[in-house]
Amino acid sequence: MGRMRATLVSLVGRGVASATRLRGGHGSALPGLVVERLDPHFLRDLLGRLPLGCAVISGTNGKTTTTRLVTQLLEAAGLSVFTNPSGSNFTRGVVSAALPQLRRGRLDADIAVLELDEAHAVHFVHQIAPRYALLLNVLRDQLDRFGEIDNTARLLGQVAAGASGAVVLNADDPRIARFATGVRPGVDVSWFGIGEGLRGQFPTDEGLYAPDRQTGASPDAPERITLSALDGAEATYRIGDREYPARLSLYGPHNALNGAAALALTRAILGPRFDPAAQVEALSHVTAAFGRGEVFRLGGRDLRLTLVKNPSGFRLALAGADPSAPTLIAVNDEIADGRDVSWLWDVDFAPLAGCPSVATTGVRGYDMALRCEYDGIPVASTEPDPLVALDRFLAAAPTGPVQVFSTYTAMLVLRARLKQLADGGAR
């Protein structure tokens, strides 16, 4: 009877999704909401039937890209993976993503790998105990929504405490590392992090605001996968007592560290089936996730679109920026962006000093222009409308590579326009 009920409920949900699309809506969460009203335990039962259960990935920065990495690494190892590529953080969004893939009320997958933001992850683990959890970092982000950073850490601590099989933690973030003492008895704890020589490139919250604080776990933890060297796209990962080189297709140093996190979670899931050389090779072929360093080919030249949303993330994105490329910075202050944009004053914009031109746009485009001026970065133009600004930006720089850094809601608008203009889509 339970399986028949699940089948009927899933059919209703798929019908709602189809009706929503016919009416011109995306329907990302509505079908899931309907399904949850009909069967509040639908998602718990659905994921509970997967052979390897569910893995949750959360933290301030890097969730979307790391989820993509883990998904593709597991698929390279021969597993079938269900994930939420839209990044919808509510359980209803996960249900909506699952509905098109159901067959007789079941998912044809070995494991679910889900991106969840800090607040929604807590609600999720209270309903569905994940077998695996990967916690990336805790950074000051959207203070109007999450409050102080220690409150965000408490939320993630509940995620670590809810995992039933294995927890993977950032050894270099002290707020994350301390979760090792709060996991359930019998749960395996492993680590990812950076080598000593790279610490200056990857500021934690303490590195930005309290440099006298100590880092978390011992750098010699045997369960740790370490990003030991990084030179542009050339990364080296230390796994066990061996070094594995990779030439990454992903943009920016932050994604090299996300790669270490993904390898660590993949190892926790695969266990003895984990092949370090094969997994690092697979890592080198993963391309950028939605708006996270995507490259659009426009009229024979490349435009790179990079999401930025807090000081640490923006600093790391700028560290990988092309200093010779014209640059557009789009800053909005909608709820999804965080209403408080004072964090822009914690970003060092010196890497843009050599750019031939810098333009700003968005609701807070003039705030961004003022911030640039204080760092001695001349701003060629400011246009509040991102689409108008993009057209003017491209017209002013008709040849050669260009780059765009954007907060979330402006990124959605710009990305939609870039997909229309692109010669062959994004990569």
Short mmCIF file of C-alpha atoms in Angstrom, two decimals:
data_model
loop_
_atom_site.label_atom_id
_atom_site.label_comp_id
_atom_site.label_asym_id
_atom_site.label_seq_id
_atom_site.Cartn_x
_atom_site.Cartn_y
_atom_site.Cartn_z
CA MET A 1 0.00 0.00 0.00
CA GLY A 2 2.89 2.37 0.82
CA ARG A 3 4.48 1.94 -2.59
CA MET A 4 1.12 2.40 -4.35
CA ARG A 5 0.50 5.58 -2.35
CA ALA A 6 3.96 6.90 -3.29
CA THR A 7 3.25 6.20 -6.95
CA LEU A 8 -0.10 8.00 -6.85
CA VAL A 9 1.33 11.00 -4.99
CA SER A 10 4.22 11.27 -7.45
CA LEU A 11 1.77 11.19 -10.38
CA VAL A 12 -0.16 14.07 -8.84
CA GLY A 13 3.05 16.01 -8.34
CA ARG A 14 4.16 15.45 -11.94
CA GLY A 15 0.76 16.60 -13.11
CA VAL A 16 1.12 19.83 -11.12
CA ALA A 17 4.58 20.35 -12.63
CA SER A 18 3.24 19.91 -16.16
CA ALA A 19 0.34 22.29 -15.52
CA THR A 20 2.68 24.90 -14.07
CA ARG A 21 4.95 24.73 -17.12
CA LEU A 22 1.97 25.10 -19.47
CA ARG A 23 0.99 28.27 -17.63
CA GLY A 24 4.45 29.69 -18.26
CA GLY A 25 5.92 29.17 -14.80
CA HIS A 26 9.04 27.28 -13.85
CA GLY A 27 7.26 25.49 -11.01
CA SER A 28 10.49 24.70 -9.16
CA ALA A 29 8.86 24.32 -5.74
CA LEU A 30 5.05 24.19 -6.22
CA PRO A 31 4.88 20.49 -7.21
CA GLY A 32 6.98 19.60 -4.19
CA LEU A 33 4.73 21.66 -1.93
CA VAL A 34 1.66 19.80 -3.19
CA VAL A 35 3.35 16.42 -2.72
CA GLU A 36 4.40 17.30 0.84
CA ARG A 37 0.83 18.29 1.70
CA LEU A 38 -0.43 14.92 0.41
CA ASP A 39 2.36 12.90 2.05
CA PRO A 40 4.58 14.71 4.60
CA HIS A 41 7.00 11.73 4.69
CA PHE A 42 7.31 11.39 0.91
CA LEU A 43 10.91 12.61 0.68
CA ARG A 44 12.08 10.71 3.76
CA ASP A 45 10.69 7.46 2.39
CA LEU A 46 11.97 8.17 -1.13
CA LEU A 47 15.57 8.82 -0.09
CA GLY A 48 15.47 6.11 2.57
CA ARG A 49 15.09 3.49 -0.14
CA LEU A 50 18.34 4.48 -1.89
CA PRO A 51 21.12 1.90 -1.34
CA LEU A 52 23.65 4.51 -0.16
CA GLY A 53 21.17 6.96 1.32
CA CYS A 54 21.72 10.69 1.17
CA ALA A 55 24.71 13.05 1.32
CA VAL A 56 24.18 16.69 2.35
CA ILE A 57 26.61 19.46 1.39
CA SER A 58 26.37 22.79 3.22
CA GLY A 59 28.40 25.84 4.23
CA THR A 60 28.66 29.50 3.28
CA ASN A 61 30.70 29.26 0.09
CA GLY A 62 31.08 26.56 -2.56
CA LYS A 63 27.94 24.45 -2.11
CA THR A 64 26.76 24.45 -5.73
CA THR A 65 30.13 23.72 -7.30
CA THR A 66 31.06 21.09 -4.72
CA THR A 67 27.72 19.33 -5.21
CA ARG A 68 28.41 19.24 -8.94
CA LEU A 69 31.92 17.90 -8.31
CA VAL A 70 30.78 15.15 -5.96
CA THR A 71 27.99 14.12 -8.33
CA GLN A 72 30.33 13.80 -11.29
CA LEU A 73 33.06 12.05 -9.30
CA LEU A 74 30.59 9.44 -8.05
CA GLU A 75 29.22 8.97 -11.55
CA ALA A 76 32.78 8.48 -12.81
CA ALA A 77 33.09 5.70 -10.22
CA GLY A 78 30.01 4.00 -11.66
CA LEU A 79 27.27 5.19 -9.30
CA SER A 80 23.89 6.57 -10.32
CA VAL A 81 23.32 9.88 -8.50
CA PHE A 82 20.24 11.98 -7.85
CA THR A 83 20.95 15.63 -7.11
CA ASN A 84 19.16 18.98 -7.00
CA PRO A 85 20.87 20.88 -9.83
CA SER A 86 18.63 23.92 -9.43
CA GLY A 87 20.01 24.37 -5.93
CA SER A 88 16.51 24.69 -4.44
CA ASN A 89 17.16 24.56 -0.71
CA PHE A 90 13.75 23.61 0.68
CA THR A 91 12.68 19.98 0.93
CA ARG A 92 9.86 20.85 -1.46
CA GLY A 93 12.46 21.94 -4.02
CA VAL A 94 14.25 18.60 -3.67
CA VAL A 95 10.91 16.81 -4.15
CA SER A 96 10.24 18.87 -7.28
CA ALA A 97 13.64 17.92 -8.68
CA ALA A 98 12.96 14.25 -7.96
CA LEU A 99 9.49 14.03 -9.51
CA PRO A 100 10.56 13.88 -13.20
CA GLN A 101 12.98 11.05 -12.38
CA LEU A 102 10.58 8.78 -10.51
CA ARG A 103 9.58 5.38 -11.85
CA ARG A 104 6.66 3.78 -9.99
CA GLY A 105 7.31 6.02 -7.03
CA ARG A 106 11.04 5.22 -6.83
CA LEU A 107 14.28 6.95 -7.77
CA ASP A 108 16.59 5.00 -10.04
CA ALA A 109 19.73 6.05 -8.15
CA ASP A 110 22.29 4.68 -5.74
CA ILE A 111 22.64 7.86 -3.69
CA ALA A 112 21.28 11.40 -3.39
CA VAL A 113 23.78 14.29 -3.22
CA LEU A 114 22.02 17.47 -2.13
CA GLU A 115 23.08 21.08 -1.75
CA LEU A 116 21.34 22.78 1.18
CA ASP A 117 21.93 26.19 2.67
CA GLU A 118 22.73 26.55 6.35
CA ALA A 119 19.21 27.19 7.63
CA HIS A 120 17.34 24.79 5.38
CA ALA A 121 19.86 22.01 6.00
CA VAL A 122 18.81 21.95 9.67
CA HIS A 123 15.15 21.49 8.76
CA PHE A 124 16.15 18.80 6.28
CA VAL A 125 18.20 16.71 8.73
CA HIS A 126 15.39 16.87 11.28
CA GLN A 127 13.16 15.17 8.70
CA ILE A 128 15.67 12.98 6.86
CA ALA A 129 18.82 11.83 8.63
CA PRO A 130 21.59 11.97 5.99
CA ARG A 131 24.12 9.17 5.90
CA TYR A 132 26.88 11.63 4.91
CA ALA A 133 27.50 15.33 5.54
CA LEU A 134 30.14 17.64 4.08
CA LEU A 135 30.54 21.03 5.80
CA LEU A 136 32.63 23.50 3.85
CA ASN A 137 33.09 26.74 5.81
CA VAL A 138 31.44 29.40 7.94
CA LEU A 139 31.86 32.98 6.73
CA ARG A 140 30.08 36.28 7.32
CA ASP A 141 27.28 36.26 4.78
CA GLN A 142 23.76 37.75 4.68
CA LEU A 143 23.86 38.98 8.27
CA ASP A 144 20.31 40.26 7.85
CA ARG A 145 19.20 36.66 7.36
CA PHE A 146 21.52 34.45 9.41
CA GLY A 147 22.65 36.87 12.11
CA GLU A 148 26.14 36.59 13.55
CA ILE A 149 28.55 33.98 12.30
CA ASP A 150 28.38 31.86 15.46
CA ASN A 151 24.65 31.40 14.85
CA THR A 152 25.43 30.06 11.36
CA ALA A 153 27.97 27.70 12.93
CA ARG A 154 25.35 26.40 15.35
CA LEU A 155 23.08 25.57 12.42
CA LEU A 156 25.80 23.62 10.67
CA GLY A 157 26.71 21.88 13.91
CA GLN A 158 23.22 20.37 13.94
CA VAL A 159 23.81 19.05 10.43
CA ALA A 160 27.03 17.35 11.55
CA ALA A 161 25.26 15.89 14.57
CA GLY A 162 22.48 14.51 12.37
CA ALA A 163 24.64 12.42 10.01
CA SER A 164 24.51 8.67 10.60
CA GLY A 165 27.53 7.40 8.65
CA ALA A 166 30.32 9.86 7.97
CA VAL A 167 31.06 13.57 8.35
CA VAL A 168 33.68 15.45 6.31
CA LEU A 169 34.95 18.72 7.82
CA ASN A 170 37.14 21.65 6.81
CA ALA A 171 40.29 21.25 8.90
CA ASP A 172 41.24 24.92 8.46
CA ASP A 173 38.00 26.50 9.61
CA PRO A 174 37.95 26.37 13.44
CA ARG A 175 34.18 26.70 13.67
CA ILE A 176 33.75 23.72 11.33
CA ALA A 177 36.57 21.62 12.79
CA ARG A 178 35.09 21.63 16.28
CA PHE A 179 32.03 19.73 15.03
CA ALA A 180 34.16 16.57 15.20
CA THR A 181 33.38 16.33 18.91
CA GLY A 182 29.61 16.46 18.38
CA VAL A 183 29.00 13.65 15.90
CA ARG A 184 27.03 10.54 16.78
CA PRO A 185 28.92 7.57 18.26
CA GLY A 186 30.30 5.38 15.48
CA VAL A 187 30.19 8.11 12.81
CA ASP A 188 33.45 8.42 10.86
CA VAL A 189 35.09 11.87 10.73
CA SER A 190 37.48 12.87 7.95
CA TRP A 191 38.96 16.12 6.75
CA PHE A 192 39.95 18.30 3.82
CA GLY A 193 42.11 21.40 3.80
CA ILE A 194 45.06 23.31 2.37
CA GLY A 195 48.83 22.94 2.70
CA GLU A 196 50.85 25.34 4.83
CA GLY A 197 52.18 27.18 1.78
CA LEU A 198 48.70 28.12 0.58
CA ARG A 199 47.25 29.60 3.76
CA GLY A 200 47.67 33.19 2.59
CA GLN A 201 45.54 32.50 -0.49
CA PHE A 202 42.53 31.15 1.39
CA PRO A 203 41.40 33.52 4.15
CA THR A 204 38.99 32.08 6.68
CA ASP A 205 36.72 34.40 8.60
CA GLU A 206 39.44 34.53 11.25
CA GLY A 207 41.99 35.45 8.60
CA LEU A 208 39.83 38.43 7.63
CA TYR A 209 38.64 39.60 11.03
CA ALA A 210 40.55 37.80 13.82
CA PRO A 211 43.96 36.64 12.51
CA ASP A 212 45.18 35.72 15.99
CA ARG A 213 42.71 32.80 16.22
CA GLN A 214 44.05 29.31 15.62
CA THR A 215 42.93 26.98 12.86
CA GLY A 216 41.04 23.79 13.55
CA ALA A 217 42.34 20.26 13.08
CA SER A 218 45.94 19.12 12.99
CA PRO A 219 47.43 19.52 9.49
CA ASP A 220 48.81 15.99 9.91
CA ALA A 221 45.39 14.32 10.37
CA PRO A 222 45.71 11.00 8.48
CA GLU A 223 42.10 11.16 7.27
CA ARG A 224 42.74 14.46 5.50
CA ILE A 225 42.82 15.22 1.76
CA THR A 226 44.96 18.29 1.21
CA LEU A 227 45.25 20.82 -1.59
CA SER A 228 49.04 20.94 -1.26
CA ALA A 229 50.01 23.12 -4.24
CA LEU A 230 48.28 25.48 -6.64
CA ASP A 231 49.63 27.41 -9.62
CA GLY A 232 46.82 28.83 -11.74
CA ALA A 233 44.84 25.83 -12.99
CA GLU A 234 47.55 23.37 -11.91
CA ALA A 235 46.58 21.81 -8.59
CA THR A 236 48.18 19.06 -6.51
CA TYR A 237 46.22 16.98 -3.99
CA ARG A 238 47.81 14.95 -1.23
CA ILE A 239 45.84 11.78 -0.52
CA GLY A 240 47.40 9.43 1.98
CA ASP A 241 51.16 9.54 1.40
CA ARG A 242 51.00 10.39 -2.32
CA GLU A 243 50.63 13.55 -4.41
CA TYR A 244 48.25 13.66 -7.37
CA PRO A 245 48.47 16.50 -9.94
CA ALA A 246 45.44 17.85 -11.81
CA ARG A 247 44.87 20.55 -14.39
CA LEU A 248 41.49 21.95 -13.42
CA SER A 249 38.84 23.16 -15.83
CA LEU A 250 37.18 25.11 -13.02
CA TYR A 251 37.85 28.81 -12.50
CA GLY A 252 39.61 30.25 -9.46
CA PRO A 253 41.54 29.04 -6.42
CA HIS A 254 38.37 28.57 -4.38
CA ASN A 255 37.30 25.77 -6.71
CA ALA A 256 40.62 23.99 -6.25
CA LEU A 257 39.78 23.83 -2.54
CA ASN A 258 36.23 22.72 -3.37
CA GLY A 259 37.92 19.91 -5.28
CA ALA A 260 39.66 18.72 -2.11
CA ALA A 261 36.32 18.77 -0.29
CA ALA A 262 34.64 16.79 -3.07
CA LEU A 263 37.41 14.19 -3.09
CA ALA A 264 37.12 13.80 0.68
CA LEU A 265 33.36 13.22 0.57
CA THR A 266 33.68 10.86 -2.40
CA ARG A 267 36.26 8.83 -0.48
CA ALA A 268 33.92 8.65 2.53
CA ILE A 269 31.10 7.35 0.30
CA LEU A 270 33.08 4.93 -1.84
CA GLY A 271 35.26 3.51 0.92
CA PRO A 272 37.61 0.83 -0.45
CA ARG A 273 36.32 1.49 -3.98
CA PHE A 274 37.88 4.98 -3.90
CA ASP A 275 40.66 5.18 -6.52
CA PRO A 276 42.65 8.39 -5.88
CA ALA A 277 44.27 8.61 -9.32
CA ALA A 278 41.01 7.98 -11.19
CA GLN A 279 39.08 10.42 -9.01
CA VAL A 280 41.62 13.23 -9.44
CA GLU A 281 41.59 12.61 -13.18
CA ALA A 282 37.78 12.85 -13.18
CA LEU A 283 38.01 16.05 -11.13
CA SER A 284 40.11 17.73 -13.81
CA HIS A 285 37.29 17.40 -16.35
CA VAL A 286 34.45 18.97 -14.32
CA THR A 287 33.34 22.35 -15.68
CA ALA A 288 31.76 25.31 -13.90
CA ALA A 289 28.35 25.13 -12.28
CA PHE A 290 25.48 27.59 -12.85
CA GLY A 291 26.97 31.11 -12.83
CA ARG A 292 30.09 30.00 -10.92
CA GLY A 293 32.78 30.93 -13.41
CA GLU A 294 30.80 29.90 -16.49
CA VAL A 295 32.33 30.97 -19.80
CA PHE A 296 30.08 32.22 -22.59
CA ARG A 297 31.40 32.47 -26.16
CA LEU A 298 30.22 35.77 -27.61
CA GLY A 299 31.15 36.72 -31.14
CA GLY A 300 34.41 34.82 -31.04
CA ARG A 301 35.53 35.98 -27.59
CA ASP A 302 34.95 34.70 -24.05
CA LEU A 303 32.94 36.24 -21.20
CA ARG A 304 33.34 34.70 -17.76
CA LEU A 305 30.43 35.12 -15.30
CA THR A 306 31.25 34.67 -11.61
CA LEU A 307 28.88 34.80 -8.64
CA VAL A 308 30.11 36.82 -5.63
CA LYS A 309 28.24 37.22 -2.36
CA ASN A 310 30.59 37.84 0.58
CA PRO A 311 34.11 39.18 1.28
CA SER A 312 35.96 35.87 1.26
CA GLY A 313 34.29 34.62 -1.91
CA PHE A 314 34.84 37.91 -3.74
CA ARG A 315 38.51 38.01 -2.71
CA LEU A 316 39.10 34.49 -3.98
CA ALA A 317 37.25 35.25 -7.23
CA LEU A 318 39.40 38.33 -7.76
CA ALA A 319 42.52 36.27 -7.09
CA GLY A 320 41.72 34.31 -10.25
CA ALA A 321 40.62 37.34 -12.29
CA ASP A 322 42.21 38.34 -15.58
CA PRO A 323 43.95 41.65 -14.79
CA SER A 324 43.94 42.62 -18.46
CA ALA A 325 40.22 42.07 -19.11
CA PRO A 326 37.50 44.74 -19.07
CA THR A 327 35.33 44.11 -16.00
CA LEU A 328 31.66 44.60 -15.12
CA ILE A 329 30.55 44.34 -11.47
CA ALA A 330 26.83 43.91 -10.75
CA VAL A 331 25.57 44.38 -7.18
CA ASN A 332 21.94 44.00 -6.07
CA ASP A 333 20.52 44.01 -2.56
CA GLU A 334 17.46 41.83 -2.91
CA ILE A 335 16.62 39.32 -0.17
CA ALA A 336 18.44 36.52 -2.02
CA ASP A 337 21.56 38.70 -2.21
CA GLY A 338 21.47 39.96 1.38
CA ARG A 339 20.14 43.45 1.97
CA ASP A 340 23.30 44.72 3.68
CA VAL A 341 26.10 45.35 1.16
CA SER A 342 28.56 46.89 3.63
CA TRP A 343 30.63 43.73 3.14
CA LEU A 344 31.98 45.29 -0.06
CA TRP A 345 34.27 47.38 2.14
CA ASP A 346 35.98 44.21 3.35
CA VAL A 347 37.06 43.28 -0.18
CA ASP A 348 40.43 44.35 -1.61
CA PHE A 349 39.86 45.38 -5.23
CA ALA A 350 43.55 45.93 -6.00
CA PRO A 351 43.60 42.94 -8.44
CA LEU A 352 41.46 45.06 -10.81
CA ALA A 353 43.97 47.91 -10.91
CA GLY A 354 45.36 46.86 -14.28
CA CYS A 355 42.01 46.33 -16.01
CA PRO A 356 41.55 48.57 -19.05
CA SER A 357 38.06 49.48 -17.83
CA VAL A 358 35.70 48.77 -14.94
CA ALA A 359 31.93 49.37 -15.06
CA THR A 360 29.32 48.85 -12.35
CA THR A 361 25.62 48.08 -12.41
CA GLY A 362 22.71 46.87 -10.29
CA VAL A 363 20.59 48.40 -7.54
CA ARG A 364 23.81 49.11 -5.65
CA GLY A 365 25.88 49.94 -8.71
CA TYR A 366 26.72 53.41 -7.40
CA ASP A 367 27.78 51.96 -4.03
CA MET A 368 30.10 49.62 -5.93
CA ALA A 369 31.49 52.50 -7.97
CA LEU A 370 32.23 54.46 -4.78
CA ARG A 371 33.96 51.42 -3.29
CA CYS A 372 36.18 51.12 -6.38
CA GLU A 373 37.09 54.79 -6.24
CA TYR A 374 38.33 54.37 -2.65
CA ASP A 375 40.70 51.63 -3.88
CA GLY A 376 41.92 53.82 -6.71
CA ILE A 377 40.05 51.86 -9.39
CA PRO A 378 38.55 54.28 -11.94
CA VAL A 379 34.98 53.42 -12.94
CA ALA A 380 34.19 54.09 -16.58
CA SER A 381 30.39 53.98 -16.20
CA THR A 382 27.53 53.09 -13.85
CA GLU A 383 24.14 51.96 -15.13
CA PRO A 384 21.57 50.61 -12.62
CA ASP A 385 19.88 48.28 -15.14
CA PRO A 386 22.08 45.16 -15.57
CA LEU A 387 20.83 44.35 -19.07
CA VAL A 388 21.42 47.88 -20.35
CA ALA A 389 24.80 47.90 -18.64
CA LEU A 390 25.75 44.56 -20.22
CA ASP A 391 24.93 45.80 -23.72
CA ARG A 392 26.95 48.98 -23.21
CA PHE A 393 29.81 47.03 -21.62
CA LEU A 394 30.06 44.64 -24.56
CA ALA A 395 29.82 47.47 -27.08
CA ALA A 396 32.62 49.36 -25.33
CA ALA A 397 34.88 46.27 -25.38
CA PRO A 398 34.12 44.66 -28.77
CA THR A 399 37.12 42.29 -28.83
CA GLY A 400 39.07 40.14 -26.42
CA PRO A 401 38.03 38.38 -23.19
CA VAL A 402 35.82 40.15 -20.62
CA GLN A 403 34.68 39.25 -17.12
CA VAL A 404 31.59 39.87 -15.01
CA PHE A 405 31.32 39.57 -11.21
CA SER A 406 27.75 39.58 -9.95
CA THR A 407 25.60 39.05 -6.88
CA TYR A 408 22.91 36.40 -7.12
CA THR A 409 19.78 38.12 -8.44
CA ALA A 410 21.71 40.21 -10.97
CA MET A 411 23.54 37.05 -12.04
CA LEU A 412 20.24 35.34 -12.88
CA VAL A 413 19.23 38.21 -15.17
CA LEU A 414 22.65 38.49 -16.81
CA ARG A 415 23.01 34.76 -17.30
CA ALA A 416 19.66 34.50 -19.07
CA ARG A 417 20.73 37.26 -21.45
CA LEU A 418 24.15 35.70 -22.02
CA LYS A 419 22.58 32.35 -22.92
CA GLN A 420 20.62 34.18 -25.63
CA LEU A 421 23.75 35.88 -26.97
CA ALA A 422 26.19 32.97 -26.67
CA ASP A 423 27.50 31.32 -29.84
CA GLY A 424 27.47 27.82 -28.39
CA GLY A 425 26.10 27.99 -24.84
CA ALA A 426 28.21 28.08 -21.70
CA ARG A 427 31.16 26.00 -20.55
#
